[in-house]
Coordinates of C-alpha atoms and ligand atoms in Angstrom, one line a residue:
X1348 CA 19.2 3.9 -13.1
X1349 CA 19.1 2.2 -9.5
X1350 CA 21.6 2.0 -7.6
X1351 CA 22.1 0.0 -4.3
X1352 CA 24.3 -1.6 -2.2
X1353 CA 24.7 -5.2 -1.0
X1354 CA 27.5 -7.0 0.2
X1355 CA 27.0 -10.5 -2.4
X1356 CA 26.7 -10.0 -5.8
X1357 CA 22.9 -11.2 -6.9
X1358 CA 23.2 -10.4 -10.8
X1359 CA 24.2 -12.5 -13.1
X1360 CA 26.4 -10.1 -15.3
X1361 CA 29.3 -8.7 -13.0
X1362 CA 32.0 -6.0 -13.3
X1363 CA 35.2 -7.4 -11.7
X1364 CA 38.4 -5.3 -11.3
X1365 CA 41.6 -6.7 -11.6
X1366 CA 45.0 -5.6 -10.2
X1367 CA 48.1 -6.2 -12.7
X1368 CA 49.9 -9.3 -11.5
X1369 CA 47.3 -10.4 -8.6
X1370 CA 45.9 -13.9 -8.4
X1371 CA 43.5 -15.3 -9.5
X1372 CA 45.1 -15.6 -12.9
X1373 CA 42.6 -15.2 -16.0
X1374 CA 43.7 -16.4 -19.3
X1375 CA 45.0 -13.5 -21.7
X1376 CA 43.9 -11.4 -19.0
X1377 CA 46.8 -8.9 -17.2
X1378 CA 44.5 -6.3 -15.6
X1379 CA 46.7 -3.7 -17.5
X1380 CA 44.9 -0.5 -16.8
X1381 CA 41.7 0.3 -18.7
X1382 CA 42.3 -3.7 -20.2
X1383 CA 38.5 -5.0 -21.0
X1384 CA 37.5 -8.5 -21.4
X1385 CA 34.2 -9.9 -21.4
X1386 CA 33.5 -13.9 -20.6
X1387 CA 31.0 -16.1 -20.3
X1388 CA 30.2 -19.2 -18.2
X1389 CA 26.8 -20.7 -18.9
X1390 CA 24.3 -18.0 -17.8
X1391 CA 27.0 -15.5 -16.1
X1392 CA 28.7 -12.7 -17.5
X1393 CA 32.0 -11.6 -16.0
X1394 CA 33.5 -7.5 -17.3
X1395 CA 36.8 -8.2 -16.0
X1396 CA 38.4 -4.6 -15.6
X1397 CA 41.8 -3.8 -15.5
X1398 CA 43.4 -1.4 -13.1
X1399 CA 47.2 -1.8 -13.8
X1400 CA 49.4 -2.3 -10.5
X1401 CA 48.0 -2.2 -7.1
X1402 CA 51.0 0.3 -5.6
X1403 CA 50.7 2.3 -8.4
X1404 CA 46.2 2.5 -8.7
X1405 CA 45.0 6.2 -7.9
X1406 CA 40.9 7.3 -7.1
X1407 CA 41.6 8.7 -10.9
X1408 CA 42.9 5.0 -12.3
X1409 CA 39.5 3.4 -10.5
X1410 CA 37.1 6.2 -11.6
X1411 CA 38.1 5.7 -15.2
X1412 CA 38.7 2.4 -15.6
X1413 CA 34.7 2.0 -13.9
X1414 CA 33.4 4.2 -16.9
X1415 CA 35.0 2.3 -19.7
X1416 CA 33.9 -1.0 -18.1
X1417 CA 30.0 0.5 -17.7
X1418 CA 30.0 1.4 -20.8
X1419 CA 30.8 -2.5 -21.6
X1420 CA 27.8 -3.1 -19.5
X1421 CA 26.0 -0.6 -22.0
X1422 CA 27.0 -2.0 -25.1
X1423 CA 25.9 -5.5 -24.0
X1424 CA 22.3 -4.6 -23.4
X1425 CA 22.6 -5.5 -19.9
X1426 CA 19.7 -4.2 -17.4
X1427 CA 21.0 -5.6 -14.0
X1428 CA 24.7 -5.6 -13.1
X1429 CA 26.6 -6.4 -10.0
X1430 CA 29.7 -4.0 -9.8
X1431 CA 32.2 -5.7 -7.3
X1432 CA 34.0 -2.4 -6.0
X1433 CA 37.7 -3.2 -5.7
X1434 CA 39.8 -3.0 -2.5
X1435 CA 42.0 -0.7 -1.9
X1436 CA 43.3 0.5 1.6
X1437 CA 45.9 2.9 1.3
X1438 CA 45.7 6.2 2.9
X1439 CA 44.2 9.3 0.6
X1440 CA 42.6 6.8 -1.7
X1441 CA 38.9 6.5 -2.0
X1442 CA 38.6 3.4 -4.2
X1443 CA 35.2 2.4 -3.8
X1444 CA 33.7 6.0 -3.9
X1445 CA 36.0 6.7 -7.1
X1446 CA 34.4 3.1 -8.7
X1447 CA 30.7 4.4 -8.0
X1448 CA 31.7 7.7 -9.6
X1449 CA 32.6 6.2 -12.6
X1450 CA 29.8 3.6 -12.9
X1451 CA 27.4 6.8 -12.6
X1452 CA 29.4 9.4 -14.7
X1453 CA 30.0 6.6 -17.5
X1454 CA 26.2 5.7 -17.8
X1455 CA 25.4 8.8 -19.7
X1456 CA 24.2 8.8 -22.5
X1457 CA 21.9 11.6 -24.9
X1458 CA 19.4 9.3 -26.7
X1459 CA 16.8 12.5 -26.5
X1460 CA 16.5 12.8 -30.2
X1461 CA 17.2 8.9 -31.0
X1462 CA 14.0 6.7 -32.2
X1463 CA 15.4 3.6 -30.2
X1464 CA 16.3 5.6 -26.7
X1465 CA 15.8 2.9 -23.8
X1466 CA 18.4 3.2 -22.3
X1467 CA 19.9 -0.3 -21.1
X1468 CA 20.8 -0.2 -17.7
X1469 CA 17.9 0.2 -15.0
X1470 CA 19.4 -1.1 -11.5
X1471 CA 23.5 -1.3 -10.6
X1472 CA 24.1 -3.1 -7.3
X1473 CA 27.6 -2.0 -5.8
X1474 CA 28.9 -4.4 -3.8
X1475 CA 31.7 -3.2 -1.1
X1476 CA 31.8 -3.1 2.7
X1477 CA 33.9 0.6 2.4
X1478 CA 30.8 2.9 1.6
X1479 CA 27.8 3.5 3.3
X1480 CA 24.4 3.8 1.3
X1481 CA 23.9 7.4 2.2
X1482 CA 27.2 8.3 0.5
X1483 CA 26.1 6.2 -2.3
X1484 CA 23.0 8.3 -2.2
X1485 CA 25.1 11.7 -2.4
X1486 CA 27.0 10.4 -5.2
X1487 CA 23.9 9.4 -7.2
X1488 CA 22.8 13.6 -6.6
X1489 CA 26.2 14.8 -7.9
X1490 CA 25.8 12.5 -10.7
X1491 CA 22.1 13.9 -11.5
X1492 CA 23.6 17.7 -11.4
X1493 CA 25.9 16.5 -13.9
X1494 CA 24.0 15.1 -16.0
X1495 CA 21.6 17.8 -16.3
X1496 CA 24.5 20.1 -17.1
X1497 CA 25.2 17.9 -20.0
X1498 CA 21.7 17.4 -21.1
X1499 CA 21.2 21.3 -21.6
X1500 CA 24.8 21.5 -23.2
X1501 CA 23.7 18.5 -25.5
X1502 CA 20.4 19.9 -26.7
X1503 CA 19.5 22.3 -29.7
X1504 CA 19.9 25.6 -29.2
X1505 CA 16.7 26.0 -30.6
X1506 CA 15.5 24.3 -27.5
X1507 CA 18.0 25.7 -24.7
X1508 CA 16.8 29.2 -24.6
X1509 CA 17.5 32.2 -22.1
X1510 CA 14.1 31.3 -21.2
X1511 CA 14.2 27.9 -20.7
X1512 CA 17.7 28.3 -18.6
X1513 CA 15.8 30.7 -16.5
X1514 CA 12.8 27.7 -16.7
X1515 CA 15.5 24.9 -15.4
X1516 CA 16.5 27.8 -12.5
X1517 CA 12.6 28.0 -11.6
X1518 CA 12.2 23.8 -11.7
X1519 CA 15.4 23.7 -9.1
X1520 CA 14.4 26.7 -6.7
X1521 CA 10.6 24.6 -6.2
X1522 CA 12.6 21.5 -4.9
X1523 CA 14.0 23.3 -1.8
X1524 CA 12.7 26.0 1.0
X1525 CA 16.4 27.7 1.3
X1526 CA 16.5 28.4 -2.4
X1527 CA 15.1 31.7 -4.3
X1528 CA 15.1 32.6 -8.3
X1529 CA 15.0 36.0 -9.3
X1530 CA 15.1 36.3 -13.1
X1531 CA 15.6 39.1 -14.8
X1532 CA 13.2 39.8 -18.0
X1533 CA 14.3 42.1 -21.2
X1534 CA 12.8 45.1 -20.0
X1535 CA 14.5 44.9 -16.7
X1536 CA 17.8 44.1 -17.7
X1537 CA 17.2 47.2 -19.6
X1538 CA 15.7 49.0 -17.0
X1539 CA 18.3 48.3 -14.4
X1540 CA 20.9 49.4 -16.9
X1541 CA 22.9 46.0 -17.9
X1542 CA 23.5 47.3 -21.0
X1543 CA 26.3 44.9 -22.1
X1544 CA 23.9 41.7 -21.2
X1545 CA 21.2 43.8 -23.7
X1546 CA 23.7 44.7 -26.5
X1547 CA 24.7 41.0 -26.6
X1548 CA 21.0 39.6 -26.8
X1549 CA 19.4 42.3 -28.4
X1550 CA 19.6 40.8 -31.6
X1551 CA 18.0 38.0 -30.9
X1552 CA 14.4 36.5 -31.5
X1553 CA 15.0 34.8 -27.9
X1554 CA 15.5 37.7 -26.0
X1555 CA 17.7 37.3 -23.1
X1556 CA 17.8 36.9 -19.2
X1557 CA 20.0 37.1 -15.9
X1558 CA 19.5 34.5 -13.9
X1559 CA 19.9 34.0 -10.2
X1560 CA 19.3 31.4 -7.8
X1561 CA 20.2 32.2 -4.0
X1562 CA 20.4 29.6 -1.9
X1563 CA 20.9 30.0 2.0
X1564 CA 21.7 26.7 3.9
X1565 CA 23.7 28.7 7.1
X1566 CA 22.8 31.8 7.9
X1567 CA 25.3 32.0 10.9
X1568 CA 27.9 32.2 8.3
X1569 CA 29.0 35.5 6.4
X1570 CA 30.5 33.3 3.7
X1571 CA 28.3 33.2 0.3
X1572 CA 30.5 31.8 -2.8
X1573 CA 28.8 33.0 -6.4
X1574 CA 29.0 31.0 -9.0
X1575 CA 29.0 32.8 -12.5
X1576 CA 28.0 31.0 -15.7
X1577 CA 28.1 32.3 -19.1
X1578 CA 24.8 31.1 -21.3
X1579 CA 25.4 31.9 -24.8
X1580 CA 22.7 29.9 -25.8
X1581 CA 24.0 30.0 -29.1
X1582 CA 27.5 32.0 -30.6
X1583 CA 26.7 32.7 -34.2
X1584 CA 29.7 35.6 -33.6
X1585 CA 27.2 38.4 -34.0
X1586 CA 27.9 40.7 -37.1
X1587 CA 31.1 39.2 -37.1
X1588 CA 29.9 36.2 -38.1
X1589 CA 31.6 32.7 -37.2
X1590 CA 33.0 30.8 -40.3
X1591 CA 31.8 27.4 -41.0
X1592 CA 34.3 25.1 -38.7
X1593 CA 33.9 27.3 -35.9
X1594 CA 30.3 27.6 -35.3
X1595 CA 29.3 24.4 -36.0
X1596 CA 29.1 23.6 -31.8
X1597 CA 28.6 26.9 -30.3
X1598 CA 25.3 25.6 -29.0
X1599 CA 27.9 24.5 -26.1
X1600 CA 28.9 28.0 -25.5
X1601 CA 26.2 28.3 -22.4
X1602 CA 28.1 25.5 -20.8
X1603 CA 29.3 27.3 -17.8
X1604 CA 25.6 28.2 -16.7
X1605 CA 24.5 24.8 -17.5
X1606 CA 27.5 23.9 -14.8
X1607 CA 26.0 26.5 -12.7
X1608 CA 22.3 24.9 -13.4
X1609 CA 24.1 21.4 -12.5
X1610 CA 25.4 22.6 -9.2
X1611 CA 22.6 24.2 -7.9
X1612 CA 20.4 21.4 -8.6
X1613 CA 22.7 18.4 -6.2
X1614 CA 22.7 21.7 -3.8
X1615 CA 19.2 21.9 -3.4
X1616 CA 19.7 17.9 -3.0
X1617 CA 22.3 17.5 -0.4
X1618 CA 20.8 20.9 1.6
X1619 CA 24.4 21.6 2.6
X1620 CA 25.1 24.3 5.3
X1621 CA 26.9 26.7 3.2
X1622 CA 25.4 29.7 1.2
X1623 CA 25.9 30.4 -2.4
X1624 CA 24.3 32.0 -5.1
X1625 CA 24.1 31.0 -8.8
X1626 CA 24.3 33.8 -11.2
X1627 CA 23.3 32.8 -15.4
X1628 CA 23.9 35.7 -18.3
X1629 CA 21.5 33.9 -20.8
X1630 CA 21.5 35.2 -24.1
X1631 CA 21.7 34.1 -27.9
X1632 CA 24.5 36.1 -29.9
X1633 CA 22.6 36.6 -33.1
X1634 CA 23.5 37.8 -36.6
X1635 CA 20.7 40.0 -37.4
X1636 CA 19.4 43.5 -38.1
X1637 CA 18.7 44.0 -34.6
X1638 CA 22.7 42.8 -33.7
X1639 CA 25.0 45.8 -31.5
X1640 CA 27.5 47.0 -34.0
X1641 CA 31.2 46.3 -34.0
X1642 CA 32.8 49.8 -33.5
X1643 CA 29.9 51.2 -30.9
X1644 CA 30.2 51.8 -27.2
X1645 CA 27.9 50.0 -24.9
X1646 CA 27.7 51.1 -21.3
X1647 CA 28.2 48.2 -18.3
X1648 CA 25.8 47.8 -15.4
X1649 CA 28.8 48.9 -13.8
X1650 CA 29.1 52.0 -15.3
X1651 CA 32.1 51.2 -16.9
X1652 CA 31.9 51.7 -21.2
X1653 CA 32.9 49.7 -23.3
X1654 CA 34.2 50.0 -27.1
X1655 CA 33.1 46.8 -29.1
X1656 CA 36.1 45.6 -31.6
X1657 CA 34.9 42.0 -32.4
X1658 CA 31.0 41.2 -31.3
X1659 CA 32.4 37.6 -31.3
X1660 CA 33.6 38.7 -27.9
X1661 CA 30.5 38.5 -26.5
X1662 CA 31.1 36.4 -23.0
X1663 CA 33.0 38.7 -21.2
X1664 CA 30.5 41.6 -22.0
X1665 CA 27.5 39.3 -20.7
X1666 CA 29.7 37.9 -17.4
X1667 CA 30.8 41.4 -16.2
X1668 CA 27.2 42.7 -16.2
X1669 CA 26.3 39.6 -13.8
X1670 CA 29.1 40.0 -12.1
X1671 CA 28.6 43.6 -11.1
X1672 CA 24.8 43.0 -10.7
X1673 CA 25.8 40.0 -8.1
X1674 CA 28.2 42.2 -6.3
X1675 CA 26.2 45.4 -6.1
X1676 CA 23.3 43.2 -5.0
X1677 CA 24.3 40.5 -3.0
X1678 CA 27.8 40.8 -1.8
X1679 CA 29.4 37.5 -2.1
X1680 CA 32.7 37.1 -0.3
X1681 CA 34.3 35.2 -3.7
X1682 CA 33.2 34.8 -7.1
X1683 CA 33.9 31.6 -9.4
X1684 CA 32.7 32.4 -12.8
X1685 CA 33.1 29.6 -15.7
X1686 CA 32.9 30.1 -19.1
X1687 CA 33.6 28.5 -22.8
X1688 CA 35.4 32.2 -23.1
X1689 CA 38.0 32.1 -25.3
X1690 CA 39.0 29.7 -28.5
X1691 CA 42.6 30.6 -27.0
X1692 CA 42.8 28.4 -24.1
X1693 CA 41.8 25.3 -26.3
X1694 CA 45.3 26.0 -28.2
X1695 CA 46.7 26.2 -25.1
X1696 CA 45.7 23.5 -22.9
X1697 CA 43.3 21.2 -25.3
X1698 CA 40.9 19.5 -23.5
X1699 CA 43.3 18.0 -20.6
X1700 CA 42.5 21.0 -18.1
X1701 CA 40.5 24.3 -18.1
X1702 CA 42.6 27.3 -17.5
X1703 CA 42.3 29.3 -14.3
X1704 CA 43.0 32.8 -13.6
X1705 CA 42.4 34.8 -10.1
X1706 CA 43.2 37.7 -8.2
X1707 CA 44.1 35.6 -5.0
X1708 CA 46.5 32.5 -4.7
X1709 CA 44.7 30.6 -2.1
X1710 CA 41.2 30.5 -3.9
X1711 CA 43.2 29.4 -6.7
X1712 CA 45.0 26.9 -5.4
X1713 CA 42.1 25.2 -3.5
X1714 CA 40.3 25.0 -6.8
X1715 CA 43.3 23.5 -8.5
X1716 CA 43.2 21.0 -5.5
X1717 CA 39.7 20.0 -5.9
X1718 CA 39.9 20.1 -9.7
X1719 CA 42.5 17.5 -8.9
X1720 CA 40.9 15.0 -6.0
X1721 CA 37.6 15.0 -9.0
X1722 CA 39.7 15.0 -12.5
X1723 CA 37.8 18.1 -13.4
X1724 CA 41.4 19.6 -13.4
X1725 CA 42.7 23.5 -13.9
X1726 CA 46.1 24.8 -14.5
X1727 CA 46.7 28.4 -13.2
X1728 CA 47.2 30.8 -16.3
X1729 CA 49.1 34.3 -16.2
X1730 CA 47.2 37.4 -15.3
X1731 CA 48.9 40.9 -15.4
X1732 CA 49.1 44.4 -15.9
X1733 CA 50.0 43.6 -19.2
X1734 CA 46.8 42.0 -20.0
X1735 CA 44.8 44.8 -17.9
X1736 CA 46.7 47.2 -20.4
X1737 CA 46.1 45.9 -23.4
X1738 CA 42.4 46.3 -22.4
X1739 CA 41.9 49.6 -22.0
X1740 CA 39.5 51.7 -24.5
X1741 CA 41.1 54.7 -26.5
X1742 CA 37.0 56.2 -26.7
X1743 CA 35.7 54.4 -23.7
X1744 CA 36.6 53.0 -20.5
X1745 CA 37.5 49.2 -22.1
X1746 CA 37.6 47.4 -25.4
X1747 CA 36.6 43.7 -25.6
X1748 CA 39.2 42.7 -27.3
X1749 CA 43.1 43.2 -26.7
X1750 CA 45.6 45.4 -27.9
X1751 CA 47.9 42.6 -28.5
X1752 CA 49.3 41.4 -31.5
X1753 CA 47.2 39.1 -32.9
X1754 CA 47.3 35.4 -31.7
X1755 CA 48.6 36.5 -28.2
X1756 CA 47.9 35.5 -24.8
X1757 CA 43.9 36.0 -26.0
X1758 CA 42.5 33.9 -22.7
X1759 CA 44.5 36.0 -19.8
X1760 CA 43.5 39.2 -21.6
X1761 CA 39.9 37.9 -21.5
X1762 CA 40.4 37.5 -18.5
X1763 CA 42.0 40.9 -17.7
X1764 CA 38.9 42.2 -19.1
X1765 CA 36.4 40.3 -16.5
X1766 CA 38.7 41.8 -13.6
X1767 CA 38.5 45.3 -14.1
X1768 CA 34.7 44.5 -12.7
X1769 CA 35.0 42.2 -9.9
X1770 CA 36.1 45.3 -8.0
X1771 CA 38.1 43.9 -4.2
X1772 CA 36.0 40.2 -4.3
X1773 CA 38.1 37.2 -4.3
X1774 CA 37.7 35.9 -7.9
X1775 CA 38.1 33.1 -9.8
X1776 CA 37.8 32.6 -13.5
X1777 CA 37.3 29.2 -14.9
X1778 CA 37.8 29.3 -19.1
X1779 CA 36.0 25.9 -19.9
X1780 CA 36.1 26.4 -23.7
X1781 CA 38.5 23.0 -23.9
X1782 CA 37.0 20.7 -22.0
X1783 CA 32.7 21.4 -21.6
X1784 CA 32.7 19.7 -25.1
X1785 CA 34.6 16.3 -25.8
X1786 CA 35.0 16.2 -29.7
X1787 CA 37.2 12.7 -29.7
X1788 CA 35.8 9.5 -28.3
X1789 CA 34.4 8.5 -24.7
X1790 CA 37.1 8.2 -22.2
X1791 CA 36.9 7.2 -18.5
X1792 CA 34.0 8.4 -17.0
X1793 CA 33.9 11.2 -19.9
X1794 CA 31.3 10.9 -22.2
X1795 CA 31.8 11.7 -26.2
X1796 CA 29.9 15.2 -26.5
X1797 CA 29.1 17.6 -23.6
X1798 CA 31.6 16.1 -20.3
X1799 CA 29.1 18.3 -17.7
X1800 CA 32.4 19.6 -16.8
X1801 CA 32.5 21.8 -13.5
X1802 CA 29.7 20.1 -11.3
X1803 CA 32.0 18.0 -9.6
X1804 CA 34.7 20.5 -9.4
X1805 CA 32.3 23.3 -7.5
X1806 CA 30.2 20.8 -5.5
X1807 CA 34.3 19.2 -4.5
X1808 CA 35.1 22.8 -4.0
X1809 CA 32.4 23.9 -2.0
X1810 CA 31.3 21.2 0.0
X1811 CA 34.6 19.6 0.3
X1812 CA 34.8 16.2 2.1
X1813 CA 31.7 17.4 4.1
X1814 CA 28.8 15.7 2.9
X1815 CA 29.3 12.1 4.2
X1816 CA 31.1 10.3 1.9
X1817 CA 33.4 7.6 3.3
Ligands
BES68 N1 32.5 31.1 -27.5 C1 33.7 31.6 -28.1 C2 34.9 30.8 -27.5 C3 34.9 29.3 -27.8 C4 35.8 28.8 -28.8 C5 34.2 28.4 -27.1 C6 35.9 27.5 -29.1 C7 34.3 27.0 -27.4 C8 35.1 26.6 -28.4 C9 33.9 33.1 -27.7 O1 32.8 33.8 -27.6 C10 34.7 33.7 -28.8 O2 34.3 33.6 -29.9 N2 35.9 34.2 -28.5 C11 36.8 34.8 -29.5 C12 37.3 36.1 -28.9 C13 38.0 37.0 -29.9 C14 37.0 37.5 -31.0 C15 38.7 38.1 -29.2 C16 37.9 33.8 -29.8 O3 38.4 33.1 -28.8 O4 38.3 33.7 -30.9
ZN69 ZN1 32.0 34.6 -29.4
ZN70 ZN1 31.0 32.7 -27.0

């Protein structure tokens, strides 16, 4: 899809938004928020889009109500459309940037395995005197980081290896100078002593990988945020086995390094001066002969051991390693790790936000405040003693799964377990299990299936208002 800017609309199907109760009046028409109706006059075609009440219309309201109204677009076969970006001029509200987000975010689709997969829409003109094209640019490189996180999430997991991960890392490192891959093969993960990223994988006929992309855009800073990603590439359960219901998506469950992938890619895009490095735990949790054993003792890159109760609990036993690898190796001042970890968090929070845990209050709350400004939003969970306790090994160091009665507080022990290796780093944890994967219908600028969740919330995060947007 194209995407330019022009200050008269040239095509003749157009995406008009609407403010409840503002002139001109269109017949059973209110411009109620998210209200769609599509009409016709000879050879044009007007998507009148509702945004509810001027006073009351948010970036959120416009970025949603701009993905349900391209998806219109979608559904009517259209190939050119003129999106006439509303006005909106009140202070902390990006209207027109939150419209193009939505136009881009709600033009996904994943037609990869459809016989009929042209996909409709080849050139959007955005038409608005409030954005410049180079911020219309940078919006069209977050959007291509997200949607390669959700093309890998999408995929089979016969497809979306450790391997090919580490394949996508290689295809984004060649696209900028400041960027560098390192990937970790079998025998060195082995070799180096990660032994809970090899018990995990070691069952598999995909054997696994640690990924990591560096990339160094200031080097008079001291500042390097890692991102963390856990790439289950597929969560049979291990020996303990998922039951039908459960494992029917855990092709999904290496969505937090496909966020990671996602990120890295716009970053290598936008070149900005900031340094982080992306860290992927690839590996494919296998039932098999080959499988680590419930009731054995692995030992951590770390040196930390670890008794294994449940090999279901196989994310936090790939994400330590990398994180202990990424700290030993490359010192980053914070860590942000994201991960479909626990089954927990989608009981608690659903898919309206992913749950966030830390070790310091103002990482956390700058997160929540991006996760906010994109709608990729987090809601600070509890993380205590309690759930450092109820980690501890009676045989080794650690268990991977809690002491706790059954049923309780299973994402903040989780989560308890990560910390005991992130050592004095500022930490974040991201538990994305609720919202990587959207199992209802399309909504807003969220696509049915894999949301890409994460992208926008790290590149918002990171870059914040920094990269020339209006
Ligand atoms: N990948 C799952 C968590 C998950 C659940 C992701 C639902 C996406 C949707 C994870 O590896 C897992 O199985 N966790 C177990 C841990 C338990 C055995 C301690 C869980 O949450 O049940
Ligand atoms: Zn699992
Ligand atoms: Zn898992």
């Amino acid at each position: 899809m194209k995407i330019t800017i022009s200050e008269q609309a040239q095509y003749s199907t157009q995406i008009v938004f609407i403010f409840e109760g503002s002139k001109p009046s269109i017949v059973d028409f209110e411009g109620k928020k998210e209200e769609i109706s599509v009409r016709y006059n000879n050879e044009n075609t007007k998507i009148y889009c509702g945004l509810g009440p001027k006073k009351n219309c948010t970036d959120e309201i416009v970025r949603s109500a701009a993905g349900v109204a391209i998806r219109k677009g979608a559904d009517l076969k259209r190939s050119e459309l003129s999106v006439i970006v509303p006005v909106l001029k009140r202070k902390g509200v990006r209207a027109a940037q939150a419209a193009v987000e939505g136009i881009l975010l709600g033009s996904y689709t994943f037609t990869k395995y459809k016989s009929d997969n042209k996909t409709s829409i080849k050139k959007v003109e955005v038409v608005t005197k409030d954005l410049s094209l180079s911020a219309v640019k940078a919006l069209a490189k977050i959007k291509e980081g997200v949607f390669l996180t959700r093309d890998l999430v999408n995929d089979n997991a016969s497809v979306i290896t450790p391997q090919k991960l580490a394949e996508e890392a290689k295809k984004i490192a060649a696209k900028n100078k400041q960027l560098s891959c390192t990937i970790l093969s079998e025998k060195e993960i082995d070799k180096k002593g990660l032994g809970l990223l090899k018990a995990v994988g070691q069952g598999a006929p995909y054997p696994p990988r640690l990924i990591i992309l560096q990339y160094k855009g200031n080097a008079k800073s001291k500042e390097t945020t890692a991102i963390v990603g856990k790439g289950i590439t597929f969560d049979s359960g291990g020996l303990n086995l998922k039951p039908s219901g459960y494992i029917e998506t855990m092709r999904t469950d290496m969505a937090g390094a496909a966020a990671v992938l996602g990120t890295m890619k716009t970053i290598a895009a936008l070149k900005p001066s900031i340094n982080v490095i992306g860290v992927v735990a690839a590996a494919y949790n296998a039932n098999d002969g080959d499988s680590y054993f419930p009731g054995d003792i692995y030992t951590s890159y770390s040196g930390k051991t670890v008794e294994i109760h449940n090999t279901d609990a196989e994310g936090r036993l790939v994400l330590a390693d990398a994180i202990s690898y990424c700290i030993k190796n490359y010192k980053p001042t914070e860590i942000v790790d994201l991960a479909t970890l626990t089954g927990a968090i989608v009981i608690a929070l659903g898919d309206m936000a992913a749950g966030l845990f830390s070790n310091n209050d103002s990482v956390a709350e700058k997160l929540a405040k991006a996760g906010d400004a994109c709608n990729e939003k987090l809601w600070r969970m509890p993380l205590s003693e309690v759930h450092s306790d109820s980690m501890k090994g009676e045989l080794a160091d650690l268990r991977n799964m809690s002491k706790l009665p059954k049923r309780h507080a299973g994402s903040s022990a989780a989560a308890a377990f990560l910390m005991a290796f992130v050592e004095d780093t500022s930490w974040a944890h991201l538990d994305i299990a609720g919202v990587a994967f959207n199992d209802r219908e399309s909504r807003g600028e969220t696509p049915k299936f894999a949301t890409g969740f994460g992208v926008r919330l790290l590149l918002t995060y990171l870059l914040g208002k920094s990269f020339g947007l209006a």
